[in-house]
PDB file of C-alpha atoms in Angstrom:
ATOM      1  CA  MET A   1      77.551  82.406  67.362  1.00 71.00           C
ATOM      2  CA  THR A   2      78.897  85.852  68.331  1.00 89.00           C
ATOM      3  CA  VAL A   3      81.980  87.186  66.927  1.00 95.00           C
ATOM      4  CA  THR A   4      84.424  89.259  69.307  1.00 96.00           C
ATOM      5  CA  LEU A   5      86.077  92.303  67.613  1.00 97.00           C
ATOM      6  CA  TYR A   6      89.304  93.956  69.525  1.00 98.00           C
ATOM      7  CA  THR A   7      89.344  97.614  68.397  1.00 97.00           C
ATOM      8  CA  SER A   8      90.852 100.885  69.133  1.00 95.00           C
ATOM      9  CA  PRO A   9      89.372 104.289  68.442  1.00 91.00           C
ATOM     10  CA  SER A  10      91.889 105.490  65.979  1.00 91.00           C
ATOM     11  CA  CYS A  11      92.220 102.383  64.024  1.00 95.00           C
ATOM     12  CA  THR A  12      90.661 102.557  60.458  1.00 96.00           C
ATOM     13  CA  SER A  13      90.636  98.784  59.536  1.00 97.00           C
ATOM     14  CA  CYS A  14      88.944  98.424  63.038  1.00 97.00           C
ATOM     15  CA  ARG A  15      86.020 100.659  61.675  1.00 97.00           C
ATOM     16  CA  LYS A  16      86.015  98.767  58.364  1.00 97.00           C
ATOM     17  CA  ALA A  17      85.606  95.616  60.058  1.00 97.00           C
ATOM     18  CA  LYS A  18      82.903  96.943  62.432  1.00 97.00           C
ATOM     19  CA  ALA A  19      81.010  98.263  59.251  1.00 96.00           C
ATOM     20  CA  TRP A  20      81.403  95.091  57.611  1.00 95.00           C
ATOM     21  CA  PHE A  21      79.869  92.791  60.334  1.00 95.00           C
ATOM     22  CA  LEU A  22      77.027  95.477  60.621  1.00 95.00           C
ATOM     23  CA  ALA A  23      76.173  95.458  56.802  1.00 92.00           C
ATOM     24  CA  HIS A  24      76.210  91.673  56.692  1.00 91.00           C
ATOM     25  CA  ASP A  25      74.143  91.390  59.863  1.00 89.00           C
ATOM     26  CA  ILE A  26      76.610  89.417  61.704  1.00 92.00           C
ATOM     27  CA  ASP A  27      76.432  89.558  65.719  1.00 92.00           C
ATOM     28  CA  PHE A  28      79.618  90.879  67.195  1.00 96.00           C
ATOM     29  CA  ALA A  29      80.742  92.188  70.377  1.00 97.00           C
ATOM     30  CA  GLU A  30      83.131  95.081  70.224  1.00 97.00           C
ATOM     31  CA  GLN A  31      85.907  95.497  72.858  1.00 97.00           C
ATOM     32  CA  ASN A  32      87.992  98.697  72.941  1.00 98.00           C
ATOM     33  CA  ILE A  33      91.250  97.058  74.010  1.00 97.00           C
ATOM     34  CA  PHE A  34      92.338 100.265  75.718  1.00 96.00           C
ATOM     35  CA  VAL A  35      88.887 100.474  77.649  1.00 96.00           C
ATOM     36  CA  LYS A  36      88.772  96.799  78.545  1.00 96.00           C
ATOM     37  CA  ALA A  37      92.170  94.755  78.156  1.00 95.00           C
ATOM     38  CA  PRO A  38      91.805  91.037  76.707  1.00 96.00           C
ATOM     39  CA  SER A  39      91.625  88.481  79.700  1.00 95.00           C
ATOM     40  CA  VAL A  40      94.141  85.780  79.945  1.00 95.00           C
ATOM     41  CA  LYS A  41      91.501  83.537  79.047  1.00 94.00           C
ATOM     42  CA  GLN A  42      90.656  85.457  75.509  1.00 94.00           C
ATOM     43  CA  ILE A  43      94.331  85.661  74.981  1.00 95.00           C
ATOM     44  CA  LYS A  44      95.027  81.971  75.220  1.00 95.00           C
ATOM     45  CA  LEU A  45      92.063  81.203  73.051  1.00 94.00           C
ATOM     46  CA  ILE A  46      93.268  83.486  70.522  1.00 95.00           C
ATOM     47  CA  LEU A  47      96.791  81.826  70.561  1.00 94.00           C
ATOM     48  CA  GLN A  48      95.007  78.496  70.100  1.00 95.00           C
ATOM     49  CA  LEU A  49      93.652  79.861  66.860  1.00 96.00           C
ATOM     50  CA  THR A  50      96.877  81.378  65.297  1.00 94.00           C
ATOM     51  CA  GLU A  51      99.040  79.539  62.940  1.00 92.00           C
ATOM     52  CA  ASN A  52     102.116  81.131  64.219  1.00 90.00           C
ATOM     53  CA  GLY A  53     101.465  81.938  67.470  1.00 87.00           C
ATOM     54  CA  THR A  54     102.256  85.335  68.926  1.00 88.00           C
ATOM     55  CA  GLU A  55     104.053  86.459  65.782  1.00 89.00           C
ATOM     56  CA  ASP A  56     100.258  86.648  64.189  1.00 94.00           C
ATOM     57  CA  ILE A  57      99.032  88.972  66.925  1.00 96.00           C
ATOM     58  CA  ILE A  58     101.882  90.977  68.233  1.00 95.00           C
ATOM     59  CA  SER A  59     102.432  94.503  66.452  1.00 95.00           C
ATOM     60  CA  THR A  60     106.042  94.819  66.116  1.00 92.00           C
ATOM     61  CA  ARG A  61     105.458  98.502  65.016  1.00 92.00           C
ATOM     62  CA  SER A  62     103.569  99.545  68.334  1.00 92.00           C
ATOM     63  CA  LYS A  63     105.176 102.081  70.460  1.00 91.00           C
ATOM     64  CA  GLU A  64     104.566  99.846  73.296  1.00 92.00           C
ATOM     65  CA  TYR A  65     106.743  97.103  71.579  1.00 93.00           C
ATOM     66  CA  GLN A  66     109.401  99.705  70.758  1.00 92.00           C
ATOM     67  CA  GLN A  67     109.438 100.932  74.398  1.00 93.00           C
ATOM     68  CA  LEU A  68     109.447  97.744  76.208  1.00 93.00           C
ATOM     69  CA  ASP A  69     112.701  97.019  74.359  1.00 84.00           C
ATOM     70  CA  LEU A  70     112.381  93.367  75.335  1.00 90.00           C
ATOM     71  CA  ASP A  71     114.246  89.906  74.302  1.00 90.00           C
ATOM     72  CA  TRP A  72     110.724  88.909  73.024  1.00 88.00           C
ATOM     73  CA  ASP A  73     112.308  85.446  71.686  1.00 87.00           C
ATOM     74  CA  ASN A  74     113.064  84.413  75.446  1.00 92.00           C
ATOM     75  CA  LEU A  75     109.699  85.312  76.959  1.00 92.00           C
ATOM     76  CA  SER A  76     107.693  82.275  78.216  1.00 92.00           C
ATOM     77  CA  VAL A  77     103.946  82.198  76.938  1.00 90.00           C
ATOM     78  CA  GLY A  78     102.759  82.940  80.492  1.00 93.00           C
ATOM     79  CA  GLN A  79     104.993  86.299  80.304  1.00 94.00           C
ATOM     80  CA  LEU A  80     103.710  87.144  77.062  1.00 93.00           C
ATOM     81  CA  ILE A  81     100.391  86.988  78.081  1.00 94.00           C
ATOM     82  CA  THR A  82     100.858  89.063  81.106  1.00 95.00           C
ATOM     83  CA  LEU A  83     102.572  91.853  79.069  1.00 95.00           C
ATOM     84  CA  ILE A  84      99.251  91.795  76.477  1.00 95.00           C
ATOM     85  CA  THR A  85      97.150  92.104  79.536  1.00 95.00           C
ATOM     86  CA  GLU A  86      99.122  95.038  80.779  1.00 95.00           C
ATOM     87  CA  HIS A  87      99.889  96.506  77.383  1.00 96.00           C
ATOM     88  CA  PRO A  88      97.024  95.827  75.306  1.00 96.00           C
ATOM     89  CA  GLY A  89      98.535  98.151  72.762  1.00 95.00           C
ATOM     90  CA  LEU A  90     101.113  95.476  71.749  1.00 96.00           C
ATOM     91  CA  LEU A  91      98.140  93.594  69.782  1.00 97.00           C
ATOM     92  CA  ARG A  92      97.586  93.999  65.999  1.00 96.00           C
ATOM     93  CA  ARG A  93      94.216  95.291  65.339  1.00 97.00           C
ATOM     94  CA  PRO A  94      91.378  94.594  64.755  1.00 98.00           C
ATOM     95  CA  ILE A  95      91.566  90.872  65.736  1.00 97.00           C
ATOM     96  CA  MET A  96      88.294  89.095  65.180  1.00 97.00           C
ATOM     97  CA  PHE A  97      87.566  85.612  66.546  1.00 96.00           C
ATOM     98  CA  ASP A  98      84.869  83.077  67.526  1.00 93.00           C
ATOM     99  CA  ASP A  99      85.412  79.704  68.984  1.00 90.00           C
ATOM    100  CA  ARG A 100      86.853  78.303  65.647  1.00 92.00           C
ATOM    101  CA  ARG A 101      87.990  81.294  63.491  1.00 94.00           C
ATOM    102  CA  LEU A 102      90.380  84.188  63.847  1.00 96.00           C
ATOM    103  CA  GLN A 103      91.507  87.027  61.698  1.00 96.00           C
ATOM    104  CA  VAL A 104      93.876  89.508  62.499  1.00 97.00           C
ATOM    105  CA  GLY A 105      93.658  92.620  60.376  1.00 96.00           C
ATOM    106  CA  PHE A 106      91.027  93.731  57.823  1.00 97.00           C
ATOM    107  CA  ASN A 107      90.788  91.940  54.700  1.00 95.00           C
ATOM    108  CA  ASP A 108      87.811  91.962  52.520  1.00 90.00           C
ATOM    109  CA  ASP A 109      88.030  88.641  51.273  1.00 89.00           C
ATOM    110  CA  GLU A 110      89.176  86.849  54.436  1.00 93.00           C
ATOM    111  CA  ILE A 111      86.515  88.287  56.546  1.00 94.00           C
ATOM    112  CA  ARG A 112      83.951  86.565  54.621  1.00 89.00           C
ATOM    113  CA  ARG A 113      85.084  83.481  56.532  1.00 90.00           C
ATOM    114  CA  PHE A 114      82.657  84.866  59.300  1.00 92.00           C
ATOM    115  CA  LEU A 115      79.564  84.498  57.180  1.00 86.00           C
ATOM    116  CA  PRO A 116      77.316  81.791  57.631  1.00 82.00           C
ATOM    117  CA  ARG A 117      78.066  78.408  55.374  1.00 80.00           C
ATOM    118  CA  GLU A 118      74.812  78.778  53.495  1.00 81.00           C
ATOM    119  CA  THR A 119      75.478  82.292  52.451  1.00 78.00           C
ATOM    120  CA  ARG A 120      78.967  81.848  51.314  1.00 75.00           C
ATOM    121  CA  THR A 121      77.505  78.831  49.360  1.00 81.00           C
ATOM    122  CA  ARG A 122      74.875  80.838  47.684  1.00 82.00           C
ATOM    123  CA  GLU A 123      77.085  83.849  46.888  1.00 78.00           C
ATOM    124  CA  LEU A 124      79.792  81.161  45.189  1.00 81.00           C
ATOM    125  CA  GLU A 125      77.000  79.802  43.189  1.00 85.00           C
ATOM    126  CA  ALA A 126      75.897  83.331  42.087  1.00 81.00           C
ATOM    127  CA  ALA A 127      79.706  84.102  41.156  1.00 81.00           C
ATOM    128  CA  LYS A 128      79.742  81.063  39.032  1.00 85.00           C
ATOM    129  CA  ARG A 129      76.561  81.886  37.095  1.00 85.00           C
ATOM    130  CA  ARG A 130      77.893  85.364  36.306  1.00 86.00           C
ATOM    131  CA  ALA A 131      81.174  84.120  35.410  1.00 87.00           C
ATOM    132  CA  ASN A 132      79.486  81.620  32.774  1.00 83.00           C
ATOM    133  CA  MET A 133      77.378  84.451  31.419  1.00 74.00           C
ATOM    134  CA  VAL A 134      80.739  86.438  30.529  1.00 59.00           C
TER     135      VAL A 134
END
């Protein structure tokens, strides 16, 4: 299963996420959101995977968010999706997802969810053995 990785060129966390996927030999498709904005279908998939809806994916600190100066609480989902496709800089970065998992922002512990289950289990067992040796 391939992970989609939304990035932007100046994003340090995006470079960390990309390096992590490469180091762990995990297939991913990188998409620079300023070269190719997310599609409506992709945005809907991401929103289905979020716990808190748009709050999880919108960067309230972005220039575009500040410049648009909208009443965000009263936008419909359709309006928000249109805004994201027109202004991809509204998205927090990096965004990593497959058909079951989503991570927004780079976190060294949380990104491990993209490792195959066998690898996570093997690493957990090795950590337990190390802990018992101390």
